[in-house]
mmCIF file of C-alpha atoms and ligand atoms in Angstrom:
data_model
loop_
_atom_site.group_PDB
_atom_site.id
_atom_site.type_symbol
_atom_site.label_atom_id
_atom_site.label_comp_id
_atom_site.label_asym_id
_atom_site.label_seq_id
_atom_site.Cartn_x
_atom_site.Cartn_y
_atom_site.Cartn_z
ATOM 1 C CA UNK A 1 -12.815 -6.968 -10.146
ATOM 2 C CA UNK A 2 -12.102 -8.426 -6.749
ATOM 3 C CA UNK A 3 -10.985 -11.711 -5.636
ATOM 4 C CA UNK A 4 -14.072 -14.003 -6.383
ATOM 5 C CA UNK A 5 -15.609 -16.984 -4.636
ATOM 6 C CA UNK A 6 -12.862 -19.224 -4.251
ATOM 7 C CA UNK A 7 -11.937 -19.684 -0.420
ATOM 8 C CA UNK A 8 -8.612 -17.923 0.329
ATOM 9 C CA UNK A 9 -6.685 -20.327 2.617
ATOM 10 C CA UNK A 10 -4.187 -18.832 4.829
ATOM 11 C CA UNK A 11 -0.361 -19.634 3.827
ATOM 12 C CA UNK A 12 2.001 -20.961 6.288
ATOM 13 C CA UNK A 13 4.303 -18.134 7.390
ATOM 14 C CA UNK A 14 7.012 -17.275 4.834
ATOM 15 C CA UNK A 15 10.411 -18.668 6.058
ATOM 16 C CA UNK A 16 13.662 -16.958 5.460
ATOM 17 C CA UNK A 17 14.934 -19.898 3.595
ATOM 18 C CA UNK A 18 12.023 -20.353 1.269
ATOM 19 C CA UNK A 19 12.863 -20.086 -2.344
ATOM 20 C CA UNK A 20 11.911 -16.791 -3.954
ATOM 21 C CA UNK A 21 12.040 -16.782 -7.833
ATOM 22 C CA UNK A 22 12.758 -13.355 -9.586
ATOM 23 C CA UNK A 23 12.508 -13.273 -13.394
ATOM 24 C CA UNK A 24 14.123 -10.159 -15.388
ATOM 25 C CA UNK A 25 16.702 -9.742 -12.410
ATOM 26 C CA UNK A 26 19.510 -8.560 -14.958
ATOM 27 C CA UNK A 27 17.179 -5.659 -15.550
ATOM 28 C CA UNK A 28 16.154 -2.732 -13.500
ATOM 29 C CA UNK A 29 13.155 -3.392 -11.275
ATOM 30 C CA UNK A 30 13.661 -7.129 -10.473
ATOM 31 C CA UNK A 31 17.488 -6.475 -9.923
ATOM 32 C CA UNK A 32 16.278 -3.893 -7.286
ATOM 33 C CA UNK A 33 13.801 -6.502 -6.151
ATOM 34 C CA UNK A 34 16.407 -9.133 -5.446
ATOM 35 C CA UNK A 35 18.589 -6.612 -3.580
ATOM 36 C CA UNK A 36 15.373 -5.560 -1.378
ATOM 37 C CA UNK A 37 14.514 -9.284 -0.583
ATOM 38 C CA UNK A 38 18.366 -9.837 0.114
ATOM 39 C CA UNK A 39 18.493 -7.107 2.737
ATOM 40 C CA UNK A 40 15.272 -8.431 4.237
ATOM 41 C CA UNK A 41 17.254 -11.661 5.133
ATOM 42 C CA UNK A 42 15.924 -14.044 2.604
ATOM 43 C CA UNK A 43 18.671 -16.453 1.949
ATOM 44 C CA UNK A 44 17.326 -18.538 -1.267
ATOM 45 C CA UNK A 45 16.737 -16.018 -3.858
ATOM 46 C CA UNK A 46 16.902 -17.424 -7.427
ATOM 47 C CA UNK A 47 17.428 -14.539 -10.015
ATOM 48 C CA UNK A 48 17.025 -15.294 -13.653
ATOM 49 C CA UNK A 49 17.493 -13.390 -17.019
ATOM 50 C CA UNK A 50 18.205 -14.180 -20.423
ATOM 51 C CA UNK A 51 21.181 -11.461 -20.449
ATOM 52 C CA UNK A 52 24.751 -12.645 -19.878
ATOM 53 C CA UNK A 53 25.792 -12.178 -16.272
ATOM 54 C CA UNK A 54 28.084 -9.436 -17.182
ATOM 55 C CA UNK A 55 25.350 -7.345 -18.456
ATOM 56 C CA UNK A 56 23.131 -7.373 -15.179
ATOM 57 C CA UNK A 57 22.870 -3.996 -13.475
ATOM 58 C CA UNK A 58 22.916 -5.707 -10.021
ATOM 59 C CA UNK A 59 24.512 -8.961 -8.995
ATOM 60 C CA UNK A 60 23.447 -9.365 -5.305
ATOM 61 C CA UNK A 61 25.860 -11.342 -3.271
ATOM 62 C CA UNK A 62 24.376 -14.730 -2.103
ATOM 63 C CA UNK A 63 21.561 -14.676 -4.805
ATOM 64 C CA UNK A 64 21.655 -17.733 -7.332
ATOM 65 C CA UNK A 65 21.879 -15.982 -10.727
ATOM 66 C CA UNK A 66 21.004 -17.963 -13.631
ATOM 67 C CA UNK A 67 21.039 -16.931 -17.366
ATOM 68 C CA UNK A 68 17.813 -18.647 -19.119
ATOM 69 C CA UNK A 69 15.560 -17.628 -21.787
ATOM 70 C CA UNK A 70 12.213 -17.776 -20.046
ATOM 71 C CA UNK A 71 10.326 -17.912 -23.373
ATOM 72 C CA UNK A 72 11.097 -21.470 -23.397
ATOM 73 C CA UNK A 73 8.843 -23.835 -21.406
ATOM 74 C CA UNK A 74 11.568 -26.090 -19.911
ATOM 75 C CA UNK A 75 13.617 -23.125 -18.777
ATOM 76 C CA UNK A 76 10.514 -21.884 -16.792
ATOM 77 C CA UNK A 77 10.211 -25.158 -14.998
ATOM 78 C CA UNK A 78 13.763 -25.003 -14.127
ATOM 79 C CA UNK A 79 13.375 -21.694 -12.956
ATOM 80 C CA UNK A 80 10.401 -22.414 -10.701
ATOM 81 C CA UNK A 81 11.964 -25.619 -9.031
ATOM 82 C CA UNK A 82 11.119 -25.556 -5.311
ATOM 83 C CA UNK A 83 9.400 -22.128 -5.679
ATOM 84 C CA UNK A 84 7.301 -20.741 -2.758
ATOM 85 C CA UNK A 85 6.892 -17.314 -4.309
ATOM 86 C CA UNK A 86 7.329 -16.119 -7.857
ATOM 87 C CA UNK A 87 7.910 -12.549 -9.249
ATOM 88 C CA UNK A 88 7.705 -12.457 -12.892
ATOM 89 C CA UNK A 89 9.096 -9.300 -14.227
ATOM 90 C CA UNK A 90 10.898 -10.541 -17.305
ATOM 91 C CA UNK A 91 9.760 -8.786 -20.594
ATOM 92 C CA UNK A 92 11.074 -7.226 -23.584
ATOM 93 C CA UNK A 93 10.511 -3.717 -23.010
ATOM 94 C CA UNK A 94 11.839 -0.062 -23.087
ATOM 95 C CA UNK A 95 10.677 3.512 -23.412
ATOM 96 C CA UNK A 96 8.369 4.873 -26.033
ATOM 97 C CA UNK A 97 11.084 4.502 -28.691
ATOM 98 C CA UNK A 98 11.265 0.801 -28.069
ATOM 99 C CA UNK A 99 7.501 -0.086 -27.696
ATOM 100 C CA UNK A 100 6.276 1.994 -30.633
ATOM 101 C CA UNK A 101 8.912 0.340 -32.936
ATOM 102 C CA UNK A 102 9.104 -3.220 -31.627
ATOM 103 C CA UNK A 103 5.622 -4.281 -31.118
ATOM 104 C CA UNK A 104 6.198 -7.714 -32.199
ATOM 105 C CA UNK A 105 8.922 -8.112 -29.622
ATOM 106 C CA UNK A 106 6.658 -6.843 -26.895
ATOM 107 C CA UNK A 107 3.717 -9.215 -27.888
ATOM 108 C CA UNK A 108 6.254 -12.055 -27.694
ATOM 109 C CA UNK A 109 6.663 -11.611 -24.085
ATOM 110 C CA UNK A 110 3.383 -13.356 -23.599
ATOM 111 C CA UNK A 111 5.494 -16.496 -24.051
ATOM 112 C CA UNK A 112 7.159 -15.541 -20.863
ATOM 113 C CA UNK A 113 4.099 -15.145 -18.585
ATOM 114 C CA UNK A 114 2.328 -18.033 -20.164
ATOM 115 C CA UNK A 115 5.054 -20.646 -19.299
ATOM 116 C CA UNK A 116 6.149 -18.970 -15.936
ATOM 117 C CA UNK A 117 2.603 -18.933 -14.626
ATOM 118 C CA UNK A 118 2.260 -22.585 -15.571
ATOM 119 C CA UNK A 119 5.424 -23.587 -14.189
ATOM 120 C CA UNK A 120 4.835 -21.759 -10.761
ATOM 121 C CA UNK A 121 1.393 -23.517 -10.621
ATOM 122 C CA UNK A 122 2.938 -27.074 -11.126
ATOM 123 C CA UNK A 123 5.912 -26.308 -8.636
ATOM 124 C CA UNK A 124 3.205 -25.676 -6.063
ATOM 125 C CA UNK A 125 4.359 -21.946 -5.621
ATOM 126 C CA UNK A 126 2.099 -20.195 -2.902
ATOM 127 C CA UNK A 127 2.064 -16.730 -4.429
ATOM 128 C CA UNK A 128 2.772 -15.247 -8.202
ATOM 129 C CA UNK A 129 3.470 -11.718 -8.871
ATOM 130 C CA UNK A 130 3.152 -10.270 -12.354
ATOM 131 C CA UNK A 131 4.257 -6.884 -13.474
ATOM 132 C CA UNK A 132 1.711 -5.286 -15.723
ATOM 133 C CA UNK A 133 1.639 -1.754 -16.933
ATOM 134 C CA UNK A 134 -0.260 1.441 -17.303
ATOM 135 C CA UNK A 135 0.052 0.906 -20.816
ATOM 136 C CA UNK A 136 -2.766 -1.742 -20.641
ATOM 137 C CA UNK A 137 -5.349 1.223 -20.021
ATOM 138 C CA UNK A 138 -7.665 2.223 -22.712
ATOM 139 C CA UNK A 139 -5.711 4.860 -24.750
ATOM 140 C CA UNK A 140 -8.781 6.907 -25.568
ATOM 141 C CA UNK A 141 -8.902 7.962 -21.950
ATOM 142 C CA UNK A 142 -5.404 9.483 -22.300
ATOM 143 C CA UNK A 143 -5.600 11.979 -25.325
ATOM 144 C CA UNK A 144 -5.398 15.303 -23.065
ATOM 145 C CA UNK A 145 -2.355 16.401 -20.929
ATOM 146 C CA UNK A 146 -4.867 17.322 -18.267
ATOM 147 C CA UNK A 147 -6.075 13.928 -17.982
ATOM 148 C CA UNK A 148 -8.035 12.370 -15.328
ATOM 149 C CA UNK A 149 -6.017 9.901 -13.388
ATOM 150 C CA UNK A 150 -6.555 6.304 -14.358
ATOM 151 C CA UNK A 151 -8.373 3.961 -12.050
ATOM 152 C CA UNK A 152 -8.208 0.326 -12.179
ATOM 153 C CA UNK A 153 -11.587 -0.107 -14.097
ATOM 154 C CA UNK A 154 -10.330 2.059 -16.832
ATOM 155 C CA UNK A 155 -8.459 -1.059 -18.561
ATOM 156 C CA UNK A 156 -12.234 -2.041 -19.858
ATOM 157 C CA UNK A 157 -13.565 -1.642 -22.517
ATOM 158 C CA UNK A 158 -10.170 -2.399 -23.700
ATOM 159 C CA UNK A 159 -8.125 -0.392 -26.063
ATOM 160 C CA UNK A 160 -4.705 -0.772 -24.692
ATOM 161 C CA UNK A 161 -1.475 0.456 -26.252
ATOM 162 C CA UNK A 162 -0.530 -1.508 -29.344
ATOM 163 C CA UNK A 163 1.904 -4.423 -28.887
ATOM 164 C CA UNK A 164 3.059 -3.947 -25.353
ATOM 165 C CA UNK A 165 -0.239 -2.945 -23.628
ATOM 166 C CA UNK A 166 -2.369 -5.690 -25.142
ATOM 167 C CA UNK A 167 0.282 -8.299 -24.112
ATOM 168 C CA UNK A 168 0.073 -7.036 -20.465
ATOM 169 C CA UNK A 169 -3.795 -7.114 -20.603
ATOM 170 C CA UNK A 170 -3.777 -10.822 -21.805
ATOM 171 C CA UNK A 171 -1.101 -11.756 -19.225
ATOM 172 C CA UNK A 172 -3.299 -10.077 -16.553
ATOM 173 C CA UNK A 173 -6.102 -12.539 -17.811
ATOM 174 C CA UNK A 174 -3.984 -15.624 -17.347
ATOM 175 C CA UNK A 175 -3.104 -14.579 -14.017
ATOM 176 C CA UNK A 176 -6.619 -14.073 -13.130
ATOM 177 C CA UNK A 177 -7.905 -17.404 -14.394
ATOM 178 C CA UNK A 178 -4.949 -19.291 -12.824
ATOM 179 C CA UNK A 179 -6.555 -18.271 -9.631
ATOM 180 C CA UNK A 180 -10.091 -18.842 -10.328
ATOM 181 C CA UNK A 181 -9.590 -22.161 -12.121
ATOM 182 C CA UNK A 182 -6.490 -23.476 -10.464
ATOM 183 C CA UNK A 183 -6.046 -21.828 -7.192
ATOM 184 C CA UNK A 184 -2.782 -20.106 -7.797
ATOM 185 C CA UNK A 185 -2.797 -16.993 -5.711
ATOM 186 C CA UNK A 186 -1.767 -14.391 -8.325
ATOM 187 C CA UNK A 187 -1.103 -10.644 -7.932
ATOM 188 C CA UNK A 188 -1.003 -7.953 -10.662
ATOM 189 C CA UNK A 189 0.368 -4.492 -10.347
ATOM 190 C CA UNK A 190 -0.085 -1.938 -12.959
ATOM 191 C CA UNK A 191 3.398 -0.043 -12.730
ATOM 192 C CA UNK A 192 3.383 3.738 -13.663
ATOM 193 C CA UNK A 193 6.789 5.065 -14.992
ATOM 194 C CA UNK A 194 9.397 3.710 -12.723
ATOM 195 C CA UNK A 195 12.853 5.367 -12.575
ATOM 196 C CA UNK A 196 15.953 5.214 -10.352
ATOM 197 C CA UNK A 197 19.362 3.943 -10.064
ATOM 198 C CA UNK A 198 20.414 0.470 -11.672
ATOM 199 C CA UNK A 199 18.331 0.650 -14.701
ATOM 200 C CA UNK A 200 18.514 1.452 -18.501
ATOM 201 C CA UNK A 201 20.089 4.914 -19.241
ATOM 202 C CA UNK A 202 21.445 4.749 -22.575
ATOM 203 C CA UNK A 203 21.198 2.393 -25.700
ATOM 204 C CA UNK A 204 17.546 3.065 -26.825
ATOM 205 C CA UNK A 205 15.494 1.413 -24.205
ATOM 206 C CA UNK A 206 15.798 4.040 -21.584
ATOM 207 C CA UNK A 207 12.767 5.971 -20.549
ATOM 208 C CA UNK A 208 12.213 9.641 -20.061
ATOM 209 C CA UNK A 209 13.794 10.442 -16.686
ATOM 210 C CA UNK A 210 16.923 8.537 -17.431
ATOM 211 C CA UNK A 211 17.139 9.796 -20.896
ATOM 212 C CA UNK A 212 16.734 13.410 -19.654
ATOM 213 C CA UNK A 213 19.476 12.789 -16.969
ATOM 214 C CA UNK A 214 21.856 11.266 -19.512
ATOM 215 C CA UNK A 215 21.263 14.194 -22.082
ATOM 216 C CA UNK A 216 21.940 16.794 -19.465
ATOM 217 C CA UNK A 217 25.105 15.047 -18.327
ATOM 218 C CA UNK A 218 26.230 14.689 -21.894
ATOM 219 C CA UNK A 219 25.553 18.297 -22.537
ATOM 220 C CA UNK A 220 27.593 19.469 -19.675
ATOM 221 C CA UNK A 221 30.321 17.207 -20.725
ATOM 222 C CA UNK A 222 30.443 18.236 -24.281
ATOM 223 C CA UNK A 223 29.871 21.822 -23.236
ATOM 224 C CA UNK A 224 27.007 22.068 -25.690
ATOM 225 C CA UNK A 225 24.157 23.207 -23.683
ATOM 226 C CA UNK A 226 21.153 22.170 -25.615
ATOM 227 C CA UNK A 227 18.637 19.486 -25.145
ATOM 228 C CA UNK A 228 16.258 17.796 -27.687
ATOM 229 C CA UNK A 229 12.815 16.615 -26.342
ATOM 230 C CA UNK A 230 10.611 14.152 -27.954
ATOM 231 C CA UNK A 231 7.115 15.912 -28.508
ATOM 232 C CA UNK A 232 6.260 19.281 -27.635
ATOM 233 C CA UNK A 233 7.215 18.569 -23.837
ATOM 234 C CA UNK A 234 3.557 19.207 -22.771
ATOM 235 C CA UNK A 235 2.816 15.482 -22.403
ATOM 236 C CA UNK A 236 2.230 14.478 -18.806
ATOM 237 C CA UNK A 237 3.230 11.712 -16.867
ATOM 238 C CA UNK A 238 3.644 10.494 -13.268
ATOM 239 C CA UNK A 239 7.091 8.908 -12.108
ATOM 240 C CA UNK A 240 7.602 6.402 -9.373
ATOM 241 C CA UNK A 241 10.982 6.022 -7.504
ATOM 242 C CA UNK A 242 12.329 2.393 -7.593
ATOM 243 C CA UNK A 243 12.398 2.036 -3.627
ATOM 244 C CA UNK A 244 8.652 2.791 -3.627
ATOM 245 C CA UNK A 245 8.032 0.251 -6.308
ATOM 246 C CA UNK A 246 10.011 -2.611 -4.661
ATOM 247 C CA UNK A 247 8.204 -1.841 -1.496
ATOM 248 C CA UNK A 248 4.952 -1.802 -3.293
ATOM 249 C CA UNK A 249 5.658 -5.252 -5.038
ATOM 250 C CA UNK A 250 6.051 -6.757 -1.477
ATOM 251 C CA UNK A 251 2.911 -5.383 0.103
ATOM 252 C CA UNK A 252 0.738 -6.154 -2.958
ATOM 253 C CA UNK A 253 1.899 -9.769 -3.044
ATOM 254 C CA UNK A 254 1.301 -10.430 0.581
ATOM 255 C CA UNK A 255 -2.163 -8.812 0.707
ATOM 256 C CA UNK A 256 -4.972 -11.573 0.245
ATOM 257 C CA UNK A 257 -7.596 -8.813 -0.541
ATOM 258 C CA UNK A 258 -5.654 -8.269 -3.674
ATOM 259 C CA UNK A 259 -5.573 -11.626 -5.185
ATOM 260 C CA UNK A 260 -6.248 -11.729 -8.905
ATOM 261 C CA UNK A 261 -7.177 -8.057 -8.772
ATOM 262 C CA UNK A 262 -4.941 -5.540 -10.837
ATOM 263 C CA UNK A 263 -4.018 -2.485 -8.919
ATOM 264 C CA UNK A 264 -2.148 0.631 -9.733
ATOM 265 C CA UNK A 265 1.343 0.841 -8.378
ATOM 266 C CA UNK A 266 2.467 4.324 -9.347
ATOM 267 C CA UNK A 267 3.018 7.810 -8.034
ATOM 268 C CA UNK A 268 0.254 10.350 -8.636
ATOM 269 C CA UNK A 269 2.665 13.366 -8.943
ATOM 270 C CA UNK A 270 1.782 14.506 -12.397
ATOM 271 C CA UNK A 271 4.250 16.593 -14.362
ATOM 272 C CA UNK A 272 4.811 17.619 -17.858
ATOM 273 C CA UNK A 273 8.129 16.426 -19.671
ATOM 274 C CA UNK A 274 9.083 20.065 -19.693
ATOM 275 C CA UNK A 275 8.688 20.344 -15.989
ATOM 276 C CA UNK A 276 10.762 17.104 -15.682
ATOM 277 C CA UNK A 277 13.492 18.792 -17.795
ATOM 278 C CA UNK A 278 13.651 21.814 -15.618
ATOM 279 C CA UNK A 279 13.649 19.661 -12.372
ATOM 280 C CA UNK A 280 16.842 17.823 -13.776
ATOM 281 C CA UNK A 281 18.266 21.112 -14.892
ATOM 282 C CA UNK A 282 18.006 22.563 -11.286
ATOM 283 C CA UNK A 283 19.616 19.288 -9.924
ATOM 284 C CA UNK A 284 22.477 19.658 -12.353
ATOM 285 C CA UNK A 285 22.759 23.448 -11.915
ATOM 286 C CA UNK A 286 22.395 24.337 -15.739
ATOM 287 C CA UNK A 287 19.881 25.673 -18.082
ATOM 288 C CA UNK A 288 19.733 24.284 -21.765
ATOM 289 C CA UNK A 289 18.305 25.529 -25.025
ATOM 290 C CA UNK A 290 15.667 23.316 -25.720
ATOM 291 C CA UNK A 291 14.442 21.803 -29.213
ATOM 292 C CA UNK A 292 11.393 19.720 -29.822
ATOM 293 C CA UNK A 293 11.297 16.831 -32.079
ATOM 294 C CA UNK A 294 7.681 16.654 -32.998
ATOM 295 C CA UNK A 295 8.080 13.388 -34.977
ATOM 296 C CA UNK A 296 9.868 11.351 -32.208
ATOM 297 C CA UNK A 297 7.711 8.784 -30.477
ATOM 298 C CA UNK A 298 6.043 10.167 -27.565
ATOM 299 C CA UNK A 299 3.025 8.084 -26.564
ATOM 300 C CA UNK A 300 -0.332 9.086 -25.171
ATOM 301 C CA UNK A 301 -0.821 12.709 -24.197
ATOM 302 C CA UNK A 302 -1.395 12.383 -20.585
ATOM 303 C CA UNK A 303 -1.292 9.718 -17.941
ATOM 304 C CA UNK A 304 -1.470 9.571 -13.997
ATOM 305 C CA UNK A 305 -2.234 7.071 -11.456
ATOM 306 C CA UNK A 306 -5.436 7.135 -9.359
ATOM 307 C CA UNK A 307 -4.250 5.879 -6.003
ATOM 308 C CA UNK A 308 -7.697 5.514 -4.394
ATOM 309 C CA UNK A 309 -7.776 1.733 -4.463
ATOM 310 C CA UNK A 310 -4.347 1.175 -3.293
ATOM 311 C CA UNK A 311 -4.623 3.686 -0.548
ATOM 312 C CA UNK A 312 -7.693 1.980 0.666
ATOM 313 C CA UNK A 313 -6.487 -1.744 0.628
ATOM 314 C CA UNK A 314 -2.919 -1.196 1.769
ATOM 315 C CA UNK A 315 -3.193 2.256 3.474
ATOM 316 C CA UNK A 316 -0.164 3.077 1.681
ATOM 317 C CA UNK A 317 0.947 4.672 -1.771
ATOM 318 C CA UNK A 318 4.273 5.587 -3.411
ATOM 319 C CA UNK A 319 5.340 8.837 -1.657
ATOM 320 C CA UNK A 320 9.152 9.703 -2.737
ATOM 321 C CA UNK A 321 8.910 13.243 -4.168
ATOM 322 C CA UNK A 322 10.062 13.462 -7.668
ATOM 323 C CA UNK A 323 12.700 15.901 -6.817
ATOM 324 C CA UNK A 324 14.262 13.604 -4.130
ATOM 325 C CA UNK A 325 14.218 10.610 -6.475
ATOM 326 C CA UNK A 326 15.672 12.527 -9.520
ATOM 327 C CA UNK A 327 18.499 13.798 -7.540
ATOM 328 C CA UNK A 328 19.574 10.272 -6.683
ATOM 329 C CA UNK A 329 18.834 9.053 -10.275
ATOM 330 C CA UNK A 330 20.974 11.901 -11.688
ATOM 331 C CA UNK A 331 23.881 11.495 -9.464
ATOM 332 C CA UNK A 332 23.993 7.601 -10.273
ATOM 333 C CA UNK A 333 23.564 8.146 -14.196
ATOM 334 C CA UNK A 334 26.486 10.756 -13.987
ATOM 335 C CA UNK A 335 28.759 8.274 -12.139
ATOM 336 C CA UNK A 336 27.799 5.566 -14.793
ATOM 337 C CA UNK A 337 28.602 8.017 -17.703
ATOM 338 C CA UNK A 338 32.098 8.866 -15.906
ATOM 339 C CA UNK A 339 32.647 4.958 -15.625
ATOM 340 C CA UNK A 340 32.094 4.454 -19.192
ATOM 341 C CA UNK A 341 34.090 7.544 -20.357
ATOM 342 C CA UNK A 342 37.046 5.840 -18.321
ATOM 343 C CA UNK A 343 36.734 2.919 -20.712
ATOM 344 C CA UNK A 344 35.107 0.548 -17.986
ATOM 345 C CA UNK A 345 32.174 -1.722 -18.665
ATOM 346 C CA UNK A 346 28.495 -0.596 -17.525
ATOM 347 C CA UNK A 347 25.302 -2.242 -18.073
ATOM 348 C CA UNK A 348 23.394 -0.476 -20.785
ATOM 349 C CA UNK A 349 20.579 -3.128 -21.214
HETATM 350 P P1 NAD B 401 14.197 -4.075 -17.944
HETATM 351 O O1 NAD B 401 14.259 -4.161 -19.352
HETATM 352 O O2 NAD B 401 15.266 -3.392 -17.189
HETATM 353 O O3 NAD B 401 14.181 -5.613 -17.358
HETATM 354 C C1 NAD B 401 13.504 -6.780 -17.934
HETATM 355 C C2 NAD B 401 14.468 -7.793 -18.044
HETATM 356 O O4 NAD B 401 13.651 -8.886 -18.511
HETATM 357 C C3 NAD B 401 15.737 -7.502 -18.958
HETATM 358 O O5 NAD B 401 16.793 -7.755 -18.292
HETATM 359 C C4 NAD B 401 15.622 -8.622 -19.948
HETATM 360 O O6 NAD B 401 16.772 -9.134 -20.529
HETATM 361 C C5 NAD B 401 14.822 -9.485 -19.485
HETATM 362 N N1 NAD B 401 14.150 -10.480 -20.337
HETATM 363 C C6 NAD B 401 13.522 -10.168 -21.446
HETATM 364 N N2 NAD B 401 13.128 -11.180 -22.052
HETATM 365 C C7 NAD B 401 13.427 -12.359 -21.335
HETATM 366 C C8 NAD B 401 13.394 -13.697 -21.581
HETATM 367 N N3 NAD B 401 12.867 -14.232 -22.560
HETATM 368 N N4 NAD B 401 13.996 -14.531 -20.513
HETATM 369 C C9 NAD B 401 14.506 -13.898 -19.345
HETATM 370 N N5 NAD B 401 14.647 -12.484 -19.234
HETATM 371 C C10 NAD B 401 14.208 -11.974 -20.246
HETATM 372 O O7 NAD B 401 12.795 -3.579 -17.439
HETATM 373 P P2 NAD B 401 12.289 -2.939 -16.038
HETATM 374 O O8 NAD B 401 11.833 -1.515 -16.191
HETATM 375 O O9 NAD B 401 12.995 -3.634 -15.002
HETATM 376 O O10 NAD B 401 10.728 -3.776 -16.038
HETATM 377 C C11 NAD B 401 10.278 -4.919 -15.555
HETATM 378 C C12 NAD B 401 8.940 -5.255 -15.768
HETATM 379 O O11 NAD B 401 8.193 -4.131 -15.189
HETATM 380 C C13 NAD B 401 8.575 -5.590 -17.160
HETATM 381 O O12 NAD B 401 7.570 -6.507 -17.102
HETATM 382 C C14 NAD B 401 7.771 -4.100 -17.727
HETATM 383 O O13 NAD B 401 7.137 -4.466 -18.594
HETATM 384 C C15 NAD B 401 7.211 -3.909 -16.334
HETATM 385 N N6 NAD B 401 7.118 -2.256 -16.402
HETATM 386 C C16 NAD B 401 8.210 -1.377 -16.238
HETATM 387 C C17 NAD B 401 7.759 -0.167 -16.079
HETATM 388 C C18 NAD B 401 8.927 0.849 -16.071
HETATM 389 O O14 NAD B 401 8.642 2.151 -15.891
HETATM 390 N N7 NAD B 401 10.233 0.414 -15.828
HETATM 391 C C19 NAD B 401 6.663 0.429 -16.390
HETATM 392 C C20 NAD B 401 5.546 -0.642 -16.549
HETATM 393 C C21 NAD B 401 5.790 -1.898 -16.383
#
């Protein structure tokens, strides 16, 4: 699992005017990452997404924003021109409703990472970050809501989530071999559900925390105090707040011990979906009547992040309490809902 025999040479210090490339930046996590690096004082950030610019959640002032389809090799080369660090977060993805229904689309994201890692290597980039997922883990270990937290070695023997999870696993392999064979320092984080402001909250690709916040805002607005929940509500997950996620990406990408070594990046605060609903109800100050859609997509029965490895290497792990992150997220979604109701444009992914 650990960075192998290849000698790790020390990089020159990263300068504030070195080019940082961030893909998928019209989306949730990469948009927040561009904001994070901009706030840290980096002056040459190139943000790329295939979505038209008016659909981006965040357009950070001073950041170069390009609209390019990165499943095409030439566009990846253009994206990586002058790159010192590359953060590849572009992927066709969504919540369970999306990834169970559009497996081909999810698998096709393999084109993005294949071309991006090659382009980054050719451009002479020093570091390459890849956003993998907990969906890469063996699904047979996630059949019970009281699941044991997943540690990095649980991805093998492989039985990833169909479509999306296998694409992540193969892309991880690309990253690992680009280090072993070609010397590109690659970094791989397996994200566990990320939530927070400036992400998808409607339209079919949203994940559980955003969907629940939106449904509660809607129920209050329509004065119809009911909520439908996908599955029986007993499925368990952990949820990482976006601020922890972007900080974690930075820490992982600048830790040579983690070269070509997948690491969990997630919260270890596991809750059931029912508990998640109760938390948002408390924030919103309502109590809703629940109905359960047992035929809706619901993914594995239980999943949590074992943070032993990240704690050991970085002496850090995501720590924002779910209650705190959810309150911030609920407020943002409520605001977006109000803006849309006034007929103004909001990004919905
Ligand atoms: P997102 O959908 O908000 O952002 C992904 C962006 O990639 C989108 O804006 C999309 O337009 C863009 N994209 C897709 N195909 C592209 C292409 N061919 N060329 C250029 N851009 C393209 O998703 P997110 O939640 O921000 O996820 C970012 C990354 O993190 C993804 O790789 C995802 O698989 C991974 N991840 C996310 C979570 C989570 O909970 N959000 C969990 C595990 C892994």
